[in-house]
């Protein structure tokens, strides 16, 4: 009986899996065990055998015993026939289910083969598209005008007002209190013009040199520094920093061609930046420009003061050994040398 229950649950699972996922089976009806009467007869026979030993009526008991044995034999025969019929029925059903399963398996393998073929074709299609787009991308070369469009977009996203077509010095654009402007074509002496000057209010904060895509953008930092030295400063401007030598009035310079920084193309990509307040500061690539708040934060940092504070700080509050102390000092020295 337990086997029948298990077989029924497997059949329901199979039908829901491959035919109807919402199939609701009827209530399971437990059949009467055909061997129950046989077991009852066997119990009676056992009792009669016991009585036969305890009584003298051997003849009558033998007759009754023979009758019970005959009934037992008949029940065995009926039970064997029923079991044979059920076995034939189950075998037939198993064959039907096996054939259905083999058919479903064949359909599944056919569909799987079709999907694999489509996937391989899609991979080839994607590879061809990537190949064509890469070839097309290699033929694109951004000039300085297109580069400025990309730079305008980057600056605007970071909180600067930038439009290299309209916000230009020669169209009358000037710095204003309370606004963060990126003014293009600013005079830089000798008839030259800086591509952008970034103003926070009335204070010039940075020079931006825009170059076309295939130019060595890292090497153009020096040109931005030259503009930072020769920039035309108006009387109404508020200079937040100038060096002791009177060389610079603008603390930061950028060189950019509009491309994100790619390590394999380090010199020809990224937004290169240098803090000119200290001659020891090196140029370095960034993924993007600083925001106005980011530049103000950089301006308030005093590197020399921080390095001196680090040197003056003792190790008394750290329970460390001599070799650990030396290691820390070497790290500090390396940081000081960038």
mmCIF file of C-alpha atoms in Angstrom:
data_model
loop_
_atom_site.group_PDB
_atom_site.id
_atom_site.type_symbol
_atom_site.label_atom_id
_atom_site.label_comp_id
_atom_site.label_asym_id
_atom_site.label_seq_id
_atom_site.Cartn_x
_atom_site.Cartn_y
_atom_site.Cartn_z
ATOM 1 C CA UNK A 1 0.000 0.000 0.000
ATOM 2 C CA UNK A 2 2.846 2.366 0.790
ATOM 3 C CA UNK A 3 4.333 1.681 -2.637
ATOM 4 C CA UNK A 4 1.011 2.651 -4.278
ATOM 5 C CA UNK A 5 0.990 5.948 -2.358
ATOM 6 C CA UNK A 6 4.543 6.753 -3.417
ATOM 7 C CA UNK A 7 3.779 5.836 -7.051
ATOM 8 C CA UNK A 8 0.707 8.134 -6.953
ATOM 9 C CA UNK A 9 2.766 11.120 -5.686
ATOM 10 C CA UNK A 10 5.397 10.526 -8.406
ATOM 11 C CA UNK A 11 2.654 10.415 -11.054
ATOM 12 C CA UNK A 12 1.181 13.730 -9.779
ATOM 13 C CA UNK A 13 4.646 15.337 -9.839
ATOM 14 C CA UNK A 14 5.276 14.135 -13.416
ATOM 15 C CA UNK A 15 1.888 15.339 -14.667
ATOM 16 C CA UNK A 16 2.388 18.785 -13.065
ATOM 17 C CA UNK A 17 5.931 19.021 -14.474
ATOM 18 C CA UNK A 18 5.160 18.168 -18.096
ATOM 19 C CA UNK A 19 1.384 18.619 -18.604
ATOM 20 C CA UNK A 20 -0.496 20.905 -16.171
ATOM 21 C CA UNK A 21 1.281 22.768 -13.354
ATOM 22 C CA UNK A 22 -2.108 23.630 -11.763
ATOM 23 C CA UNK A 23 -3.399 20.017 -11.720
ATOM 24 C CA UNK A 24 -5.310 19.185 -8.515
ATOM 25 C CA UNK A 25 -5.643 15.432 -7.845
ATOM 26 C CA UNK A 26 -8.678 13.889 -6.233
ATOM 27 C CA UNK A 27 -8.569 12.542 -2.698
ATOM 28 C CA UNK A 28 -6.689 9.257 -2.330
ATOM 29 C CA UNK A 29 -9.031 6.380 -1.546
ATOM 30 C CA UNK A 30 -7.458 3.665 0.541
ATOM 31 C CA UNK A 31 -8.374 0.194 -0.762
ATOM 32 C CA UNK A 32 -9.181 -2.719 1.494
ATOM 33 C CA UNK A 33 -6.156 -4.918 1.986
ATOM 34 C CA UNK A 34 -7.002 -8.196 0.132
ATOM 35 C CA UNK A 35 -4.684 -10.111 2.447
ATOM 36 C CA UNK A 36 -6.632 -9.061 5.578
ATOM 37 C CA UNK A 37 -9.115 -11.974 5.357
ATOM 38 C CA UNK A 38 -6.259 -14.372 4.724
ATOM 39 C CA UNK A 39 -4.475 -13.246 7.850
ATOM 40 C CA UNK A 40 -7.722 -13.675 9.807
ATOM 41 C CA UNK A 41 -8.040 -17.244 8.524
ATOM 42 C CA UNK A 42 -4.472 -17.958 9.480
ATOM 43 C CA UNK A 43 -5.211 -16.738 12.996
ATOM 44 C CA UNK A 44 -8.243 -19.017 13.221
ATOM 45 C CA UNK A 45 -6.204 -21.966 11.956
ATOM 46 C CA UNK A 46 -3.614 -21.317 14.649
ATOM 47 C CA UNK A 47 -6.334 -21.327 17.268
ATOM 48 C CA UNK A 48 -7.789 -24.598 15.965
ATOM 49 C CA UNK A 49 -4.389 -26.221 15.972
ATOM 50 C CA UNK A 50 -4.050 -25.265 19.607
ATOM 51 C CA UNK A 51 -7.495 -26.604 20.407
ATOM 52 C CA UNK A 52 -6.672 -29.855 18.586
ATOM 53 C CA UNK A 53 -3.818 -30.470 20.979
ATOM 54 C CA UNK A 54 -5.962 -29.629 23.977
ATOM 55 C CA UNK A 55 -9.039 -31.697 23.144
ATOM 56 C CA UNK A 56 -9.814 -35.274 22.205
ATOM 57 C CA UNK A 57 -12.116 -34.404 19.344
ATOM 58 C CA UNK A 58 -9.358 -34.947 16.842
ATOM 59 C CA UNK A 59 -11.585 -36.100 14.014
ATOM 60 C CA UNK A 60 -13.981 -33.195 14.041
ATOM 61 C CA UNK A 61 -11.115 -30.785 14.460
ATOM 62 C CA UNK A 62 -9.292 -32.389 11.573
ATOM 63 C CA UNK A 63 -12.368 -31.980 9.369
ATOM 64 C CA UNK A 64 -12.691 -28.341 10.379
ATOM 65 C CA UNK A 65 -8.980 -27.907 9.894
ATOM 66 C CA UNK A 66 -9.222 -29.367 6.400
ATOM 67 C CA UNK A 67 -12.051 -26.999 5.584
ATOM 68 C CA UNK A 68 -10.050 -24.016 6.824
ATOM 69 C CA UNK A 69 -7.006 -25.165 4.885
ATOM 70 C CA UNK A 70 -9.128 -25.468 1.765
ATOM 71 C CA UNK A 71 -10.456 -21.944 2.345
ATOM 72 C CA UNK A 72 -6.894 -20.734 2.863
ATOM 73 C CA UNK A 73 -5.824 -22.329 -0.403
ATOM 74 C CA UNK A 74 -8.734 -20.738 -2.209
ATOM 75 C CA UNK A 75 -7.929 -17.321 -0.719
ATOM 76 C CA UNK A 76 -4.312 -17.755 -1.771
ATOM 77 C CA UNK A 77 -5.489 -18.533 -5.294
ATOM 78 C CA UNK A 78 -7.802 -15.490 -5.408
ATOM 79 C CA UNK A 79 -5.105 -13.258 -3.963
ATOM 80 C CA UNK A 80 -2.552 -14.551 -6.462
ATOM 81 C CA UNK A 81 -4.957 -13.865 -9.331
ATOM 82 C CA UNK A 82 -5.674 -10.330 -8.091
ATOM 83 C CA UNK A 83 -1.965 -9.645 -7.688
ATOM 84 C CA UNK A 84 -1.306 -10.913 -11.208
ATOM 85 C CA UNK A 85 -4.029 -8.670 -12.649
ATOM 86 C CA UNK A 86 -2.679 -5.651 -10.758
ATOM 87 C CA UNK A 87 0.868 -6.451 -11.820
ATOM 88 C CA UNK A 88 -0.166 -6.598 -15.469
ATOM 89 C CA UNK A 89 -2.041 -3.300 -15.097
ATOM 90 C CA UNK A 90 0.923 -1.564 -13.421
ATOM 91 C CA UNK A 91 3.288 -2.931 -16.039
ATOM 92 C CA UNK A 92 1.081 -1.533 -18.787
ATOM 93 C CA UNK A 93 0.867 1.875 -17.066
ATOM 94 C CA UNK A 94 4.635 1.895 -16.502
ATOM 95 C CA UNK A 95 5.177 1.220 -20.197
ATOM 96 C CA UNK A 96 2.867 4.094 -21.147
ATOM 97 C CA UNK A 97 4.663 6.482 -18.758
ATOM 98 C CA UNK A 98 8.070 5.279 -19.953
ATOM 99 C CA UNK A 99 7.116 5.915 -23.582
ATOM 100 C CA UNK A 100 5.781 9.377 -22.678
ATOM 101 C CA UNK A 101 8.944 10.163 -20.749
ATOM 102 C CA UNK A 102 11.163 9.072 -23.645
ATOM 103 C CA UNK A 103 9.117 11.260 -25.989
ATOM 104 C CA UNK A 104 9.442 14.256 -23.663
ATOM 105 C CA UNK A 105 13.159 13.590 -23.323
ATOM 106 C CA UNK A 106 13.525 13.553 -27.110
ATOM 107 C CA UNK A 107 11.576 16.821 -27.408
ATOM 108 C CA UNK A 108 13.681 18.386 -24.653
ATOM 109 C CA UNK A 109 16.963 17.363 -26.285
ATOM 110 C CA UNK A 110 15.717 18.715 -29.622
ATOM 111 C CA UNK A 111 14.770 22.038 -28.044
ATOM 112 C CA UNK A 112 18.071 22.158 -26.159
ATOM 113 C CA UNK A 113 19.984 21.570 -29.385
ATOM 114 C CA UNK A 114 18.001 24.364 -31.037
ATOM 115 C CA UNK A 115 18.740 26.773 -28.170
ATOM 116 C CA UNK A 116 22.450 25.918 -28.274
ATOM 117 C CA UNK A 117 22.531 26.594 -31.988
ATOM 118 C CA UNK A 118 20.783 29.946 -31.485
ATOM 119 C CA UNK A 119 23.167 30.837 -28.648
ATOM 120 C CA UNK A 120 26.201 30.086 -30.820
ATOM 121 C CA UNK A 121 24.727 32.216 -33.580
ATOM 122 C CA UNK A 122 24.065 35.038 -31.100
ATOM 123 C CA UNK A 123 27.670 34.869 -29.855
ATOM 124 C CA UNK A 124 28.899 35.201 -33.432
ATOM 125 C CA UNK A 125 26.544 38.130 -33.999
ATOM 126 C CA UNK A 126 27.716 39.902 -30.822
ATOM 127 C CA UNK A 127 31.364 39.339 -31.749
ATOM 128 C CA UNK A 128 30.726 40.828 -35.196
ATOM 129 C CA UNK A 129 28.988 43.844 -33.655
ATOM 130 C CA UNK A 130 31.851 44.386 -31.189
ATOM 131 C CA UNK A 131 34.367 44.072 -34.012
ATOM 132 C CA UNK A 132 32.541 46.615 -36.189
ATOM 133 C CA UNK A 133 32.037 49.083 -33.328
ATOM 134 C CA UNK A 134 35.688 48.821 -32.302
ATOM 135 C CA UNK A 135 36.789 49.422 -35.894
ATOM 136 C CA UNK A 136 34.454 52.405 -36.098
ATOM 137 C CA UNK A 137 35.707 53.735 -32.754
ATOM 138 C CA UNK A 138 39.314 53.592 -33.972
ATOM 139 C CA UNK A 139 38.390 55.918 -36.830
ATOM 140 C CA UNK A 140 36.933 58.534 -34.473
ATOM 141 C CA UNK A 141 39.353 61.260 -33.491
ATOM 142 C CA UNK A 142 37.994 63.975 -31.207
ATOM 143 C CA UNK A 143 39.218 67.452 -32.091
ATOM 144 C CA UNK A 144 39.489 70.197 -29.479
ATOM 145 C CA UNK A 145 35.956 71.433 -30.211
ATOM 146 C CA UNK A 146 34.423 68.003 -29.519
ATOM 147 C CA UNK A 147 36.739 67.587 -26.531
ATOM 148 C CA UNK A 148 35.387 70.819 -25.054
ATOM 149 C CA UNK A 149 31.835 69.517 -25.408
ATOM 150 C CA UNK A 150 32.793 66.487 -23.292
ATOM 151 C CA UNK A 151 34.640 68.679 -20.786
ATOM 152 C CA UNK A 152 31.638 71.041 -20.545
ATOM 153 C CA UNK A 153 29.441 68.056 -19.677
ATOM 154 C CA UNK A 154 31.869 66.794 -17.010
ATOM 155 C CA UNK A 155 32.219 70.226 -15.386
ATOM 156 C CA UNK A 156 28.464 70.841 -15.359
ATOM 157 C CA UNK A 157 27.886 67.485 -13.693
ATOM 158 C CA UNK A 158 30.273 68.492 -10.889
ATOM 159 C CA UNK A 159 28.628 71.829 -10.141
ATOM 160 C CA UNK A 160 30.455 74.226 -12.481
ATOM 161 C CA UNK A 161 28.667 76.478 -14.976
ATOM 162 C CA UNK A 162 30.375 75.527 -18.243
ATOM 163 C CA UNK A 163 29.598 76.315 -21.880
ATOM 164 C CA UNK A 164 32.697 76.828 -24.036
ATOM 165 C CA UNK A 165 30.561 78.380 -26.805
ATOM 166 C CA UNK A 166 28.702 81.024 -24.793
ATOM 167 C CA UNK A 167 30.522 81.448 -21.456
ATOM 168 C CA UNK A 168 33.668 82.972 -23.003
ATOM 169 C CA UNK A 169 35.796 85.939 -22.039
ATOM 170 C CA UNK A 170 35.352 87.579 -25.438
ATOM 171 C CA UNK A 171 31.543 87.328 -25.203
ATOM 172 C CA UNK A 172 31.688 89.269 -21.958
ATOM 173 C CA UNK A 173 31.480 86.435 -19.434
ATOM 174 C CA UNK A 174 33.117 87.353 -16.110
ATOM 175 C CA UNK A 175 33.277 85.805 -12.642
ATOM 176 C CA UNK A 176 30.384 86.565 -10.290
ATOM 177 C CA UNK A 177 30.049 86.327 -6.532
ATOM 178 C CA UNK A 178 28.136 83.238 -5.465
ATOM 179 C CA UNK A 179 28.613 81.414 -8.786
ATOM 180 C CA UNK A 180 31.067 78.719 -9.865
ATOM 181 C CA UNK A 181 31.941 79.485 -13.476
ATOM 182 C CA UNK A 182 34.187 77.792 -16.022
ATOM 183 C CA UNK A 183 35.006 80.712 -18.332
ATOM 184 C CA UNK A 184 36.658 79.776 -21.613
ATOM 185 C CA UNK A 185 39.185 81.657 -23.797
ATOM 186 C CA UNK A 186 40.607 83.678 -20.893
ATOM 187 C CA UNK A 187 43.628 85.900 -21.827
ATOM 188 C CA UNK A 188 46.937 84.415 -20.708
ATOM 189 C CA UNK A 189 49.484 86.967 -22.007
ATOM 190 C CA UNK A 190 51.330 87.137 -25.314
ATOM 191 C CA UNK A 191 48.114 86.778 -27.293
ATOM 192 C CA UNK A 192 47.474 83.327 -25.830
ATOM 193 C CA UNK A 193 44.262 82.165 -24.208
ATOM 194 C CA UNK A 194 43.572 79.529 -21.577
ATOM 195 C CA UNK A 195 40.894 77.039 -22.590
ATOM 196 C CA UNK A 196 39.111 77.417 -19.234
ATOM 197 C CA UNK A 197 39.589 79.241 -15.950
ATOM 198 C CA UNK A 198 37.567 77.793 -13.065
ATOM 199 C CA UNK A 199 36.234 80.545 -10.780
ATOM 200 C CA UNK A 200 34.685 80.039 -7.365
ATOM 201 C CA UNK A 201 32.885 83.333 -6.953
ATOM 202 C CA UNK A 202 35.454 86.011 -7.812
ATOM 203 C CA UNK A 203 38.437 83.755 -7.104
ATOM 204 C CA UNK A 204 40.373 82.011 -9.921
ATOM 205 C CA UNK A 205 41.030 78.462 -8.734
ATOM 206 C CA UNK A 206 42.282 76.402 -11.689
ATOM 207 C CA UNK A 207 43.423 76.463 -15.299
ATOM 208 C CA UNK A 208 42.095 73.759 -17.639
ATOM 209 C CA UNK A 209 43.923 72.923 -20.870
ATOM 210 C CA UNK A 210 41.740 70.998 -23.361
ATOM 211 C CA UNK A 211 43.475 68.854 -25.991
ATOM 212 C CA UNK A 212 42.224 66.617 -28.773
ATOM 213 C CA UNK A 213 42.015 62.894 -28.153
ATOM 214 C CA UNK A 214 45.317 61.606 -29.564
ATOM 215 C CA UNK A 215 47.522 64.263 -27.907
ATOM 216 C CA UNK A 216 49.853 63.438 -25.012
ATOM 217 C CA UNK A 217 47.547 64.993 -22.435
ATOM 218 C CA UNK A 218 49.938 64.426 -19.517
ATOM 219 C CA UNK A 219 52.651 66.445 -21.262
ATOM 220 C CA UNK A 220 50.340 69.466 -21.636
ATOM 221 C CA UNK A 221 50.272 70.153 -17.898
ATOM 222 C CA UNK A 222 53.266 72.460 -18.463
ATOM 223 C CA UNK A 223 51.232 74.561 -20.892
ATOM 224 C CA UNK A 224 48.488 74.906 -18.266
ATOM 225 C CA UNK A 225 51.164 75.962 -15.741
ATOM 226 C CA UNK A 226 52.408 78.603 -18.171
ATOM 227 C CA UNK A 227 48.917 80.034 -18.454
ATOM 228 C CA UNK A 228 48.608 79.974 -14.649
ATOM 229 C CA UNK A 229 51.725 82.181 -14.460
ATOM 230 C CA UNK A 230 50.616 84.681 -17.113
ATOM 231 C CA UNK A 231 46.887 84.800 -16.515
ATOM 232 C CA UNK A 232 45.246 88.209 -16.696
ATOM 233 C CA UNK A 233 44.025 89.110 -13.204
ATOM 234 C CA UNK A 234 41.302 91.769 -12.894
ATOM 235 C CA UNK A 235 41.140 94.317 -10.095
ATOM 236 C CA UNK A 236 37.806 92.994 -8.862
ATOM 237 C CA UNK A 237 39.110 89.449 -8.395
ATOM 238 C CA UNK A 238 39.639 87.890 -4.989
ATOM 239 C CA UNK A 239 42.970 85.997 -5.000
ATOM 240 C CA UNK A 240 42.778 83.213 -2.383
ATOM 241 C CA UNK A 241 46.395 82.089 -2.858
ATOM 242 C CA UNK A 242 49.633 83.214 -4.460
ATOM 243 C CA UNK A 243 53.098 81.781 -3.979
ATOM 244 C CA UNK A 244 55.917 83.531 -2.142
ATOM 245 C CA UNK A 245 57.848 83.981 -5.366
ATOM 246 C CA UNK A 246 54.986 85.788 -7.061
ATOM 247 C CA UNK A 247 55.046 83.202 -9.818
ATOM 248 C CA UNK A 248 51.542 81.761 -9.551
ATOM 249 C CA UNK A 249 48.189 83.253 -8.588
ATOM 250 C CA UNK A 250 46.194 80.154 -9.453
ATOM 251 C CA UNK A 251 46.905 77.069 -7.290
ATOM 252 C CA UNK A 252 45.672 74.227 -9.509
ATOM 253 C CA UNK A 253 46.046 73.176 -13.169
ATOM 254 C CA UNK A 254 44.430 70.472 -15.307
ATOM 255 C CA UNK A 255 45.046 68.959 -18.731
ATOM 256 C CA UNK A 256 42.263 66.868 -20.263
ATOM 257 C CA UNK A 257 41.120 65.381 -23.590
ATOM 258 C CA UNK A 258 37.705 64.184 -22.436
ATOM 259 C CA UNK A 259 38.641 60.492 -22.158
ATOM 260 C CA UNK A 260 38.402 58.549 -18.884
ATOM 261 C CA UNK A 261 41.738 57.408 -17.473
ATOM 262 C CA UNK A 262 42.931 54.109 -18.971
ATOM 263 C CA UNK A 263 46.034 52.621 -17.380
ATOM 264 C CA UNK A 264 47.237 51.144 -20.691
ATOM 265 C CA UNK A 265 46.994 54.637 -22.260
ATOM 266 C CA UNK A 266 48.081 56.570 -19.208
ATOM 267 C CA UNK A 267 49.719 59.500 -21.010
ATOM 268 C CA UNK A 268 46.872 59.923 -23.495
ATOM 269 C CA UNK A 269 43.838 59.600 -21.234
ATOM 270 C CA UNK A 270 42.351 60.842 -18.023
ATOM 271 C CA UNK A 271 42.203 64.260 -16.415
ATOM 272 C CA UNK A 272 45.750 65.120 -15.368
ATOM 273 C CA UNK A 273 46.120 67.389 -12.363
ATOM 274 C CA UNK A 274 48.838 69.245 -10.476
ATOM 275 C CA UNK A 275 48.840 71.346 -7.329
ATOM 276 C CA UNK A 276 51.408 74.069 -8.167
ATOM 277 C CA UNK A 277 51.633 75.447 -4.635
ATOM 278 C CA UNK A 278 54.584 73.198 -3.903
ATOM 279 C CA UNK A 279 57.315 72.562 -6.530
ATOM 280 C CA UNK A 280 57.618 69.007 -5.171
ATOM 281 C CA UNK A 281 54.035 68.170 -6.084
ATOM 282 C CA UNK A 282 53.858 65.858 -9.097
ATOM 283 C CA UNK A 283 51.218 65.715 -11.810
ATOM 284 C CA UNK A 284 48.855 62.767 -11.527
ATOM 285 C CA UNK A 285 45.853 61.357 -13.435
ATOM 286 C CA UNK A 286 42.281 61.579 -12.115
ATOM 287 C CA UNK A 287 39.065 60.060 -13.392
ATOM 288 C CA UNK A 288 37.433 63.500 -13.383
ATOM 289 C CA UNK A 289 37.745 67.130 -12.269
ATOM 290 C CA UNK A 290 37.216 68.293 -8.694
ATOM 291 C CA UNK A 291 33.962 69.891 -7.674
ATOM 292 C CA UNK A 292 34.046 73.485 -6.362
ATOM 293 C CA UNK A 293 33.860 72.189 -2.775
ATOM 294 C CA UNK A 294 36.616 69.692 -3.578
ATOM 295 C CA UNK A 295 38.988 72.463 -4.738
ATOM 296 C CA UNK A 296 38.206 74.579 -1.674
ATOM 297 C CA UNK A 297 38.976 71.589 0.516
ATOM 298 C CA UNK A 298 42.346 71.113 -1.239
ATOM 299 C CA UNK A 299 43.120 74.811 -0.844
ATOM 300 C CA UNK A 300 42.658 74.705 2.923
ATOM 301 C CA UNK A 301 45.151 71.869 3.335
ATOM 302 C CA UNK A 302 48.712 72.844 4.256
ATOM 303 C CA UNK A 303 51.009 69.983 3.283
ATOM 304 C CA UNK A 304 54.166 71.425 4.844
ATOM 305 C CA UNK A 305 52.408 72.019 8.138
ATOM 306 C CA UNK A 306 50.992 68.479 8.066
ATOM 307 C CA UNK A 307 54.413 66.955 7.316
ATOM 308 C CA UNK A 308 56.036 68.952 10.101
ATOM 309 C CA UNK A 309 53.317 67.908 12.535
ATOM 310 C CA UNK A 310 53.918 64.295 11.539
ATOM 311 C CA UNK A 311 57.664 64.683 12.171
ATOM 312 C CA UNK A 312 57.131 66.319 15.570
ATOM 313 C CA UNK A 313 54.676 63.675 16.720
ATOM 314 C CA UNK A 314 56.299 61.231 19.149
ATOM 315 C CA UNK A 315 55.762 57.497 19.491
ATOM 316 C CA UNK A 316 55.293 57.505 23.276
ATOM 317 C CA UNK A 317 51.594 56.612 23.074
ATOM 318 C CA UNK A 318 52.312 53.565 20.872
ATOM 319 C CA UNK A 319 53.694 50.388 22.500
ATOM 320 C CA UNK A 320 55.907 49.504 19.530
ATOM 321 C CA UNK A 321 59.425 48.140 19.044
ATOM 322 C CA UNK A 322 62.389 49.868 17.446
ATOM 323 C CA UNK A 323 62.072 48.087 14.087
ATOM 324 C CA UNK A 324 58.377 49.058 13.930
ATOM 325 C CA UNK A 325 59.265 52.672 14.675
ATOM 326 C CA UNK A 326 61.867 52.671 11.868
ATOM 327 C CA UNK A 327 59.337 51.152 9.453
ATOM 328 C CA UNK A 328 56.837 53.928 10.226
ATOM 329 C CA UNK A 329 59.514 56.584 9.718
ATOM 330 C CA UNK A 330 60.424 55.088 6.324
ATOM 331 C CA UNK A 331 56.739 55.148 5.291
ATOM 332 C CA UNK A 332 56.470 58.802 6.339
ATOM 333 C CA UNK A 333 59.603 59.653 4.348
ATOM 334 C CA UNK A 334 58.180 57.910 1.264
ATOM 335 C CA UNK A 335 54.905 59.821 1.584
ATOM 336 C CA UNK A 336 56.845 63.083 1.827
ATOM 337 C CA UNK A 337 58.597 62.216 -1.452
ATOM 338 C CA UNK A 338 55.261 61.335 -3.084
#
